[in-house]
Amino acid sequence: MARAKRGTTIKVDTLARVEGEGAMRVRIRGGRVAEVQLRIYEPPRFFEAFLRGRRFTEAPDITARICGICPVAYQMSAVHAMEDACGVQVTGPLRNLRRLLYCGEWIESHALHIYLLHAPDFLGYESAVHMAKDHRDLVQRGLQLKKAGNDLVTLLGGREIHPINVRVGGFYRVPSPAELRPVAERLRWARDAALETVRWTAGLDFPDFARDYHFVALRHPDEYPFNEGRLVSSGGLDIAVREYEAYFAEEQVPHSHALHSTLAGRAYFVGPMARYSLNFDRLSPLAQQAAREAGLGPVCRAPFQSIVVRAVETLYACDEALRLIATYEMPDRPAVEVVPRAATGYGCTEAPRGILYHRYDLDGGGLVAGARIVPPTAQNQKVIEEDLREFVERFLDLPEERLAWQCEQAVRNYDPCISCATHFLRLHVERE
Amino acid sequence: MSILIVGVGNALRGDDGAGLAAARRVREKLAARQGAPAGGGGAPAGVPCLDLERITVLELSGGGMSLVEAWEGASLVVVLDAVQTGALPGSIVRVDARAEPLGSLRSGRSSHGVGVAEAVEVARVLGRLPARLIVYGIEGKSFALGADVTPAVARAVEEVALRVLDEVCLS
């Protein structure tokens, strides 16, 4: 870490622990934050163009390549959008299997973030490698938990590179109850481990920082949301997924190729904390109880506590997966038939990092004429910048090094996916 | 004892797909040898030391930690990945990761939440490295989405595939 007297620039390479690459700059002038620039995520325009002219059945596999950590989310939004366009609704055991697959991805993604990316921030380690030296058992537990999710995704998704078993209309192959049994065995261990994770994260030190966010998430009449629901917000929004583009806007910002998403001209917040705060009553009793014991209310506005919320969601995903496996009946056929038609389809599902919106225009032959994809990190960029601005102003008196450390941690509160950016993430704090 | 050959990267990001391509070439070469008439009983013609039953070839594009999950139970693991070290595109670097850390290698710009190098080091600390771990890095040049594979990198892919076959044969 370099220091200089005036025009201080601090570079912190450990921000590479946010998935992929990116850059962040905070400029301080006269004790005020003059500027915050976050350059972490470029919208997936390449993929939108790549999809044009492709068959509607190819979208799940193509969009799965946008993110190596959450391919299932891209597949799910894609299949729902395509089925919406074609007037098909997948129900019953096939729908439940999709939910089960999504449980696997949440467990995998959340466990990775909690234990290997975010925990080192809280415990004062530069990286997971450093942390593992002192907290071997903790890291082992995190990896084992992640593996329980991975087992589910592998069984249902059949992935080698990406989950290749998902298709428009359902799956290529569905598991037998016997195949699910050993997975359930590991999930029972994982549920206990997730409960331990909630308790452990609840005991971490959190900076005293909360904001009045505008939360946006899906909400379903009976379920904690994965695949379906209406788009609701803490500001009273309640719309169908197909109305998304009428309410949410993307604006170009000068310092970045990135677009900033806004709702009624304001930043909004997507991801675990938004889902949790808008759907606490839909969590399983076990997850609700664990959250209460961890000191969380039904609404959480403290972003550094997002690690606890992620742990609660991991617990829920294990619990829900076990429920789905216990009630599983093998469907008669692995997929329903989907006949393409000229139409526009809309899909929005809850990726581990928040709502992921897809829209496709199909021609009569089932070719994609247009595509629009809005990932969760693209939507959170504006609110992350606002967090940084307020955080730095409030904690300006902290030693430089500590402030930089906590700024990184503040970005990681969002588990941002920055795989589309083109620079390794570096933090610059400049004081004038 | 089993052998795992695993390519990592993102095939849509130009040279970042080098590791995946190399793994695919290894698989094709193994399959071709398996199909050779003189190879009776699955043993490849001319390479009697290869027991194909115990070799698995994987292509991964998740985070580095999925690598650690994938190699559980394998005693020899060969990882193939694109790297950026500033060397000439297509340069090949081979690291015996049991003997030295991977700190000097920076993996390609794929969406690895935890990079390959960091995952290997975490596994080392936790005592979860396979008995033998060899990493082949192929120096890439263009990592942009939709970029073409650099010709020198394509040649290196072929070269690495051959060297990997030798490697597992001599194990």
XYZ file of C-alpha atoms in Angstrom:
603
model
C 0.000 0.000 0.000
C 1.565 3.313 -1.098
C 1.174 6.632 0.700
C 1.826 10.172 -0.413
C 1.152 13.482 1.289
C -1.003 15.347 -1.164
C -3.263 13.892 -3.775
C -3.002 10.642 -1.909
C -3.613 7.585 -3.981
C -4.047 4.258 -2.345
C -4.045 1.177 -4.485
C -5.463 -1.957 -3.031
C -5.145 -4.989 -5.235
C -7.026 -7.261 -2.884
C -10.210 -5.922 -4.380
C -9.560 -8.611 -6.941
C -11.412 -10.733 -4.399
C -14.579 -9.284 -5.854
C -15.294 -11.633 -8.700
C -13.270 -10.636 -11.744
C -11.887 -7.174 -12.234
C -12.809 -3.552 -11.820
C -11.817 -0.167 -10.483
C -12.980 2.233 -7.822
C -11.942 5.825 -7.176
C -12.856 8.030 -4.244
C -11.749 11.676 -4.373
C -11.809 13.700 -1.151
C -11.547 17.495 -1.190
C -11.666 19.718 1.898
C -13.042 17.012 4.124
C -15.861 16.189 1.721
C -16.220 13.449 -0.797
C -15.934 15.201 -4.139
C -16.350 12.195 -6.332
C -16.960 8.472 -6.269
C -16.436 6.446 -9.391
C -17.068 2.774 -9.570
C -16.191 0.925 -12.716
C -16.990 -2.672 -12.104
C -19.540 -3.931 -14.543
C -20.292 -3.559 -18.190
C -23.724 -4.547 -19.393
C -23.825 -7.800 -21.396
C -24.304 -6.108 -24.774
C -22.010 -8.641 -26.428
C -24.366 -11.427 -25.456
C -27.461 -9.530 -26.564
C -25.906 -9.150 -30.004
C -24.617 -12.727 -29.989
C -28.150 -14.001 -29.356
C -29.739 -12.303 -32.353
C -30.497 -14.822 -35.084
C -30.056 -17.793 -32.722
C -32.794 -20.302 -32.018
C -34.909 -19.658 -28.939
C -33.709 -22.950 -27.496
C -30.083 -21.762 -27.471
C -30.580 -18.820 -25.106
C -30.233 -20.794 -21.837
C -26.840 -22.217 -22.810
C -25.513 -19.004 -24.313
C -26.511 -16.739 -21.445
C -25.181 -19.272 -18.906
C -21.739 -18.208 -20.103
C -22.181 -14.650 -18.853
C -21.247 -15.714 -15.334
C -19.160 -18.669 -14.208
C -20.538 -18.392 -10.686
C -24.261 -18.163 -11.379
C -24.991 -19.850 -14.725
C -28.235 -21.328 -13.370
C -29.705 -17.857 -12.832
C -29.108 -16.947 -16.471
C -30.623 -20.214 -17.626
C -33.663 -19.749 -15.424
C -34.424 -16.200 -16.559
C -33.922 -17.318 -20.168
C -36.229 -20.352 -20.025
C -38.949 -18.391 -18.251
C -38.767 -15.598 -20.811
C -38.906 -18.060 -23.719
C -41.828 -19.951 -22.216
C -43.598 -16.646 -21.604
C -43.149 -15.767 -25.280
C -44.477 -19.159 -26.367
C -47.423 -19.147 -23.961
C -46.239 -22.141 -21.937
C -46.219 -22.504 -18.181
C -44.085 -25.187 -16.563
C -45.764 -26.493 -13.421
C -45.706 -29.341 -10.889
C -42.597 -31.480 -10.381
C -40.682 -29.808 -13.219
C -41.223 -26.415 -11.641
C -40.100 -27.831 -8.284
C -36.947 -29.249 -9.859
C -36.076 -25.800 -11.159
C -36.512 -24.447 -7.676
C -34.304 -27.215 -6.343
C -31.622 -26.423 -8.878
C -31.769 -22.759 -7.866
C -31.344 -23.779 -4.192
C -28.097 -25.448 -5.231
C -26.807 -22.327 -6.911
C -27.673 -20.085 -3.962
C -25.895 -22.431 -1.546
C -22.823 -22.587 -3.784
C -22.631 -18.887 -4.498
C -23.452 -17.665 -0.977
C -21.039 -20.100 0.707
C -18.231 -19.001 -1.579
C -18.899 -15.339 -0.899
C -19.401 -15.652 2.858
C -16.377 -17.804 3.604
C -13.812 -17.037 0.927
C -14.537 -13.497 -0.228
C -16.271 -11.573 2.569
C -15.064 -13.258 5.772
C -11.422 -12.235 5.208
C -12.602 -8.581 5.307
C -14.228 -9.036 8.700
C -11.399 -11.076 10.197
C -8.664 -8.806 8.896
C -7.049 -11.064 6.333
C -5.763 -10.043 2.958
C -7.167 -13.132 1.280
C -8.772 -16.507 1.812
C -5.293 -18.045 1.677
C -4.141 -15.984 4.656
C -7.365 -16.655 6.499
C -7.169 -20.408 5.891
C -3.833 -20.574 7.733
C -5.457 -19.412 10.979
C -9.040 -20.602 10.454
C -8.653 -23.945 8.803
C -11.878 -25.462 10.114
C -13.916 -22.424 9.167
C -12.700 -22.471 5.561
C -13.185 -26.234 5.367
C -16.774 -25.807 6.538
C -17.357 -23.141 3.917
C -15.985 -25.338 1.160
C -18.012 -28.326 2.327
C -21.144 -26.198 2.384
C -20.409 -24.918 -1.092
C -19.949 -28.481 -2.247
C -23.425 -29.470 -1.035
C -24.812 -26.824 -3.411
C -22.454 -27.917 -6.128
C -23.685 -31.524 -5.807
C -27.263 -30.371 -6.393
C -26.307 -28.288 -9.420
C -24.266 -31.135 -10.873
C -27.033 -33.692 -10.374
C -29.806 -31.528 -11.847
C -27.762 -29.379 -14.178
C -25.492 -32.161 -15.380
C -22.753 -29.668 -15.869
C -19.294 -30.128 -17.014
C -18.632 -26.599 -18.211
C -22.046 -25.083 -17.606
C -25.250 -26.763 -16.504
C -26.273 -28.310 -19.805
C -29.316 -30.247 -18.633
C -31.664 -27.260 -18.498
C -33.842 -26.565 -21.532
C -36.808 -24.468 -22.532
C -39.786 -26.496 -21.275
C -37.915 -28.353 -18.524
C -34.878 -30.640 -18.517
C -33.225 -33.138 -20.837
C -33.154 -35.677 -18.055
C -34.719 -35.708 -14.598
C -33.334 -37.520 -11.553
C -34.958 -40.508 -9.880
C -35.839 -40.237 -6.172
C -32.991 -42.695 -5.512
C -30.505 -40.327 -7.117
C -31.671 -37.513 -4.849
C -31.255 -39.531 -1.636
C -27.474 -39.187 -1.207
C -27.762 -35.468 -2.008
C -30.359 -35.115 0.750
C -27.932 -36.793 3.129
C -25.325 -34.112 2.442
C -27.945 -31.364 2.572
C -28.909 -32.355 6.096
C -25.314 -31.771 7.130
C -25.325 -28.539 5.098
C -28.443 -27.273 6.872
C -26.709 -27.673 10.234
C -23.593 -26.035 8.854
C -25.686 -23.158 7.486
C -27.262 -22.673 10.900
C -23.771 -22.537 12.404
C -22.878 -20.042 9.697
C -25.740 -17.746 10.721
C -24.591 -17.862 14.353
C -20.963 -17.296 13.491
C -21.595 -14.368 11.113
C -23.922 -12.768 13.663
C -20.953 -12.454 16.011
C -18.744 -10.528 13.580
C -17.996 -6.817 14.068
C -20.116 -4.565 11.886
C -19.406 -0.901 11.190
C -22.287 1.202 12.492
C -23.786 2.020 9.116
C -27.328 1.773 7.765
C -29.242 3.570 5.027
C -32.822 3.941 3.995
C -32.660 1.872 0.831
C -35.216 1.432 -1.889
C -35.345 -2.371 -1.983
C -36.548 -4.251 -5.072
C -37.193 -7.998 -5.245
C -39.615 -10.580 -6.518
C -42.516 -11.512 -4.297
C -44.602 -14.644 -4.642
C -47.897 -15.412 -2.867
C -46.579 -18.530 -1.110
C -42.841 -18.830 -1.540
C -39.568 -17.124 -0.836
C -38.802 -16.033 -4.388
C -36.579 -17.878 -6.825
C -38.240 -18.233 -10.219
C -41.503 -16.388 -10.120
C -43.389 -13.524 -8.576
C -44.258 -9.890 -8.996
C -41.672 -7.147 -8.829
C -42.221 -5.242 -5.615
C -40.323 -2.542 -3.773
C -40.122 -1.004 -0.332
C -41.461 2.142 -2.023
C -44.751 0.480 -2.928
C -44.005 -0.719 -6.456
C -45.993 -3.829 -7.377
C -45.819 -4.740 -11.062
C -45.705 -7.748 -13.362
C -42.297 -8.735 -14.713
C -43.394 -7.723 -18.214
C -43.763 -4.131 -17.041
C -40.111 -3.910 -15.936
C -38.909 -1.647 -18.725
C -41.766 0.803 -18.183
C -40.515 1.500 -14.643
C -36.783 0.823 -14.621
C -34.377 2.895 -16.692
C -30.700 2.527 -17.552
C -28.671 5.682 -17.949
C -25.159 6.069 -19.318
C -22.688 7.502 -16.814
C -19.698 9.481 -18.059
C -16.918 7.702 -16.133
C -17.787 4.232 -17.252
C -19.058 2.001 -20.021
C -21.481 0.856 -17.383
C -25.086 1.906 -17.231
C -26.725 3.009 -14.020
C -30.147 1.549 -13.366
C -32.750 3.736 -11.757
C -36.320 3.376 -10.550
C -38.262 6.635 -10.698
C -34.917 8.436 -11.094
C -33.439 6.972 -7.926
C -30.948 4.263 -7.098
C -32.405 1.013 -5.843
C -31.065 -2.066 -4.111
C -31.361 -5.683 -5.311
C -29.981 -8.865 -3.773
C -30.197 -10.855 -0.534
C -30.925 -7.889 1.763
C -33.739 -6.646 -0.504
C -35.210 -10.128 -0.903
C -35.026 -10.734 2.807
C -36.546 -7.393 3.787
C -39.425 -7.762 1.329
C -40.043 -11.472 1.957
C -39.162 -12.225 5.569
C -42.616 -13.727 6.099
C -41.980 -16.203 3.280
C -38.872 -17.734 4.860
C -39.201 -21.157 6.475
C -39.803 -21.141 10.257
C -36.258 -22.415 10.817
C -34.732 -19.582 8.786
C -36.933 -16.957 10.457
C -35.993 -18.201 13.887
C -32.279 -18.251 13.055
C -32.512 -14.707 11.724
C -34.202 -13.491 14.913
C -31.637 -15.219 17.094
C -28.922 -13.565 15.013
C -30.408 -10.207 15.957
C -31.896 -9.407 12.562
C -35.317 -7.823 12.404
C -37.707 -8.564 9.543
C -36.063 -5.705 7.650
C -32.291 -5.206 7.440
C -30.859 -1.865 6.262
C -27.289 -2.357 7.468
C -25.303 -3.428 4.403
C -22.353 -4.875 6.343
C -24.820 -7.320 7.868
C -25.548 -8.671 4.403
C -23.164 -11.504 5.300
C -25.649 -12.605 7.981
C -28.558 -12.276 5.542
C -26.668 -14.420 3.037
C -26.162 -17.025 5.743
C -29.913 -16.959 6.517
C -30.677 -17.430 2.813
C -28.203 -20.316 2.659
C -30.020 -21.919 5.558
C -33.341 -21.357 3.816
C -32.031 -22.855 0.560
C -30.878 -26.011 2.384
C -34.208 -26.246 4.202
C -36.228 -25.673 1.037
C -34.113 -28.147 -0.957
C -34.763 -30.836 1.649
C -38.491 -30.084 1.550
C -38.516 -30.310 -2.259
C -36.603 -33.598 -2.229
C -38.892 -35.085 0.436
C -41.985 -34.339 -1.653
C -40.420 -35.142 -5.028
C -42.329 -37.234 -7.504
C -40.587 -38.040 -10.728
C -42.343 -36.264 -13.611
C -43.762 -38.378 -16.468
C -41.557 -36.628 -18.955
C -38.512 -34.396 -18.532
C -39.926 -31.425 -20.456
C -43.141 -30.023 -21.887
C -43.292 -29.209 -25.567
C -42.720 -25.571 -26.440
C -43.718 -24.390 -29.909
C -42.248 -21.028 -30.862
C -44.349 -18.143 -32.115
C -43.755 -14.523 -32.997
C -43.956 -12.836 -29.609
C -42.033 -11.073 -26.884
C -41.280 -12.939 -23.681
C -40.214 -11.644 -20.276
C -38.407 -13.430 -17.464
C -37.069 -12.314 -14.129
C -35.641 -14.594 -11.467
C -33.727 -14.106 -8.238
C -30.057 -14.745 -8.954
C -27.894 -15.060 -5.819
C -27.015 -11.372 -6.290
C -30.548 -10.140 -7.039
C -33.117 -9.848 -9.790
C -31.968 -10.836 -13.273
C -34.228 -9.579 -16.071
C -34.388 -11.057 -19.598
C -36.563 -10.026 -22.521
C -36.588 -11.726 -25.930
C -38.340 -10.864 -29.164
C -38.944 -13.997 -31.252
C -39.936 -14.266 -34.894
C -42.431 -16.874 -36.113
C -39.679 -19.403 -36.797
C -38.347 -19.237 -33.247
C -35.306 -17.100 -33.993
C -34.267 -14.373 -31.556
C -34.847 -10.956 -33.131
C -33.891 -8.943 -30.061
C -32.624 -9.547 -26.529
C -32.282 -7.479 -23.394
C -30.472 -8.684 -20.282
C -30.171 -6.674 -17.065
C -28.018 -8.428 -14.437
C -28.242 -7.621 -10.728
C -24.798 -6.038 -10.451
C -25.674 -3.583 -13.224
C -28.658 -2.533 -11.124
C -26.697 -2.164 -7.898
C -23.854 0.012 -9.195
C -25.538 3.286 -8.386
C -26.454 2.253 -4.849
C -22.904 0.984 -4.218
C -21.541 4.394 -5.228
C -23.997 6.070 -2.877
C -22.939 3.757 -0.041
C -19.296 4.615 -0.623
C -19.975 8.341 -0.689
C -21.892 8.271 2.569
C -19.553 5.800 4.234
C -16.422 7.777 3.438
C -17.981 11.062 4.614
C -19.082 9.498 7.870
C -15.784 7.753 8.578
C -13.372 10.306 7.141
C -11.420 10.334 10.404
C -10.428 6.714 10.136
C -6.786 6.051 9.293
C -6.268 5.931 5.546
C -5.536 2.250 5.477
C -8.566 1.324 7.573
C -10.842 3.499 5.447
C -9.619 1.905 2.226
C -10.089 -1.546 3.731
C -13.673 -0.799 4.721
C -14.460 0.730 1.338
C -13.530 -2.550 -0.262
C -15.628 -4.361 2.263
C -18.522 -2.008 1.448
C -18.295 -2.955 -2.221
C -18.162 -6.630 -1.341
C -21.371 -6.233 0.699
C -23.051 -6.507 -2.696
C -21.089 -9.565 -3.860
C -20.748 -7.769 -7.167
C -20.102 -9.787 -10.269
C -17.601 -7.924 -12.384
C -16.707 -10.527 -14.919
C -17.571 -8.268 -17.818
C -15.233 -5.469 -16.809
C -11.803 -5.303 -18.303
C -9.457 -4.136 -15.541
C -8.335 -5.707 -12.322
C -10.094 -3.934 -9.519
C -8.002 -1.270 -7.849
C -9.099 1.207 -5.260
C -7.890 4.776 -5.427
C -8.552 7.190 -2.583
C -7.349 10.675 -3.433
C -7.206 13.443 -0.832
C -6.722 17.019 -1.935
C -4.674 -43.896 -8.674
C -6.580 -41.682 -11.063
C -5.615 -38.865 -13.342
C -7.564 -35.684 -13.931
C -6.858 -33.313 -16.781
C -8.815 -30.117 -16.405
C -9.033 -27.074 -18.644
C -10.347 -23.804 -17.219
C -11.351 -20.526 -18.824
C -14.069 -18.845 -20.846
C -14.384 -19.925 -24.456
C -16.105 -16.675 -25.464
C -13.183 -14.509 -24.376
C -10.655 -15.163 -27.118
C -7.421 -16.578 -25.735
C -9.018 -17.172 -22.342
C -10.437 -20.353 -23.862
C -6.936 -21.795 -24.438
C -7.076 -24.107 -21.422
C -10.498 -25.421 -22.429
C -9.343 -25.968 -25.997
C -6.249 -27.842 -24.834
C -8.366 -30.119 -22.633
C -10.655 -30.801 -25.576
C -7.665 -31.711 -27.761
C -6.370 -34.077 -25.086
C -9.775 -35.757 -24.959
C -9.889 -36.087 -28.743
C -6.415 -37.568 -28.872
C -7.225 -40.039 -26.128
C -10.452 -41.042 -27.882
C -8.644 -41.490 -31.177
C -6.091 -43.736 -29.540
C -8.786 -45.697 -27.800
C -10.460 -46.321 -31.125
C -7.237 -47.526 -32.770
C -7.577 -51.183 -33.805
C -4.199 -52.250 -32.412
C -5.064 -50.868 -29.004
C -7.057 -53.920 -27.777
C -8.614 -53.740 -24.328
C -8.714 -49.933 -24.313
C -4.933 -49.580 -24.363
C -3.939 -47.055 -27.005
C -1.769 -48.194 -29.843
C 1.844 -47.255 -29.383
C 1.266 -45.831 -25.924
C 0.888 -48.922 -23.783
C 1.445 -47.004 -20.559
C -1.892 -45.167 -20.836
C -4.727 -46.733 -18.934
C -7.660 -44.746 -20.279
C -10.027 -46.024 -17.626
C -8.342 -43.936 -14.980
C -8.121 -40.679 -16.944
C -10.820 -38.021 -16.694
C -10.805 -34.908 -18.846
C -12.892 -31.944 -17.642
C -13.613 -28.440 -18.857
C -14.516 -25.961 -16.130
C -15.496 -22.337 -16.228
C -16.736 -21.774 -12.685
C -14.538 -20.323 -9.979
C -11.155 -21.680 -8.999
C -12.620 -23.402 -5.972
C -14.640 -25.724 -8.196
C -11.245 -27.026 -9.290
C -10.505 -28.108 -5.728
C -13.846 -29.914 -5.628
C -13.188 -31.562 -8.991
C -9.803 -33.009 -8.123
C -10.905 -34.761 -4.942
C -9.719 -38.351 -5.158
C -7.313 -37.798 -8.055
C -3.617 -38.368 -7.483
C -2.287 -36.666 -10.593
C -3.963 -33.464 -11.731
C -2.970 -31.440 -14.762
C -4.553 -27.974 -14.940
C -4.601 -26.095 -18.235
C -5.274 -22.366 -18.190
C -4.607 -19.148 -20.057
C -2.229 -16.779 -18.280
C -0.922 -13.236 -18.552
C 2.666 -12.872 -17.459
C 3.897 -10.461 -20.101
C 5.603 -13.206 -22.119
C 5.086 -13.601 -25.867
C 1.610 -14.841 -26.805
C 1.630 -18.611 -27.145
C 4.451 -19.076 -24.640
C 3.962 -22.142 -22.500
C 4.829 -22.281 -18.846
C 4.760 -25.471 -16.784
C 4.659 -25.294 -13.013
C 4.956 -28.190 -10.609
C 2.528 -26.709 -8.109
C 3.499 -29.106 -5.318
C 7.028 -27.763 -5.512
C 6.381 -24.044 -5.943
C 3.518 -21.600 -5.425
C 1.557 -20.239 -8.355
C 1.926 -16.662 -7.168
C 3.676 -15.517 -10.305
C 0.904 -16.685 -12.616
C -2.065 -14.494 -13.247
C -4.909 -16.358 -14.827
C -6.823 -14.954 -17.756
C -9.691 -12.566 -17.413
C -12.296 -15.208 -16.888
C -14.973 -14.840 -14.286
C -13.207 -16.790 -11.565
C -14.508 -15.609 -8.185
C -11.424 -17.110 -6.641
C -8.705 -17.466 -9.234
C -6.928 -20.701 -10.000
C -3.743 -19.564 -8.247
C -5.587 -18.544 -5.079
C -7.624 -21.758 -5.058
C -4.435 -23.813 -5.320
C -2.897 -21.897 -2.423
C -6.021 -22.330 -0.263
C -5.928 -26.062 -1.036
C -2.238 -26.158 -0.098
C -2.957 -24.582 3.295
C -5.827 -26.999 3.902
C -3.782 -30.026 2.845
C -6.084 -30.672 -0.098
C -3.584 -30.698 -2.949
C -3.392 -33.875 -5.006
C -0.180 -35.933 -4.747
C 0.973 -34.408 -8.027
C -0.297 -31.127 -9.457
C 1.015 -29.759 -12.708
C -0.223 -26.453 -14.118
C 0.268 -25.526 -17.750
C -0.195 -21.866 -18.548
C -0.625 -20.625 -22.095
C 0.209 -16.961 -22.507
C -2.761 -15.175 -24.056
C -3.005 -11.833 -25.815
C -6.654 -10.966 -26.439
C -9.192 -11.602 -23.722
C -12.077 -9.466 -24.948
C -15.526 -10.986 -25.335
C -15.903 -12.330 -28.843
C -12.194 -11.917 -29.618
C -10.521 -14.318 -32.036
C -7.991 -16.795 -30.706
C -4.456 -15.569 -31.440
C -2.769 -17.948 -33.955
C 0.281 -18.413 -31.712
C -2.072 -19.391 -28.881
C -3.859 -21.912 -31.097
C -0.496 -23.498 -31.915
C 0.397 -23.581 -28.220
C -2.891 -25.377 -27.472
C -1.812 -28.201 -29.773
C 1.652 -28.311 -28.246
C 0.302 -28.397 -24.691
C -2.103 -31.218 -25.552
C 0.832 -33.332 -26.764
C 2.930 -32.503 -23.726
C 0.047 -33.428 -21.414
C -0.251 -36.829 -23.061
C 3.465 -37.375 -22.460
C 3.064 -36.160 -18.922
C 0.332 -38.630 -17.981
C 2.112 -41.405 -19.854
C 5.252 -40.959 -17.787
C 3.374 -40.790 -14.503
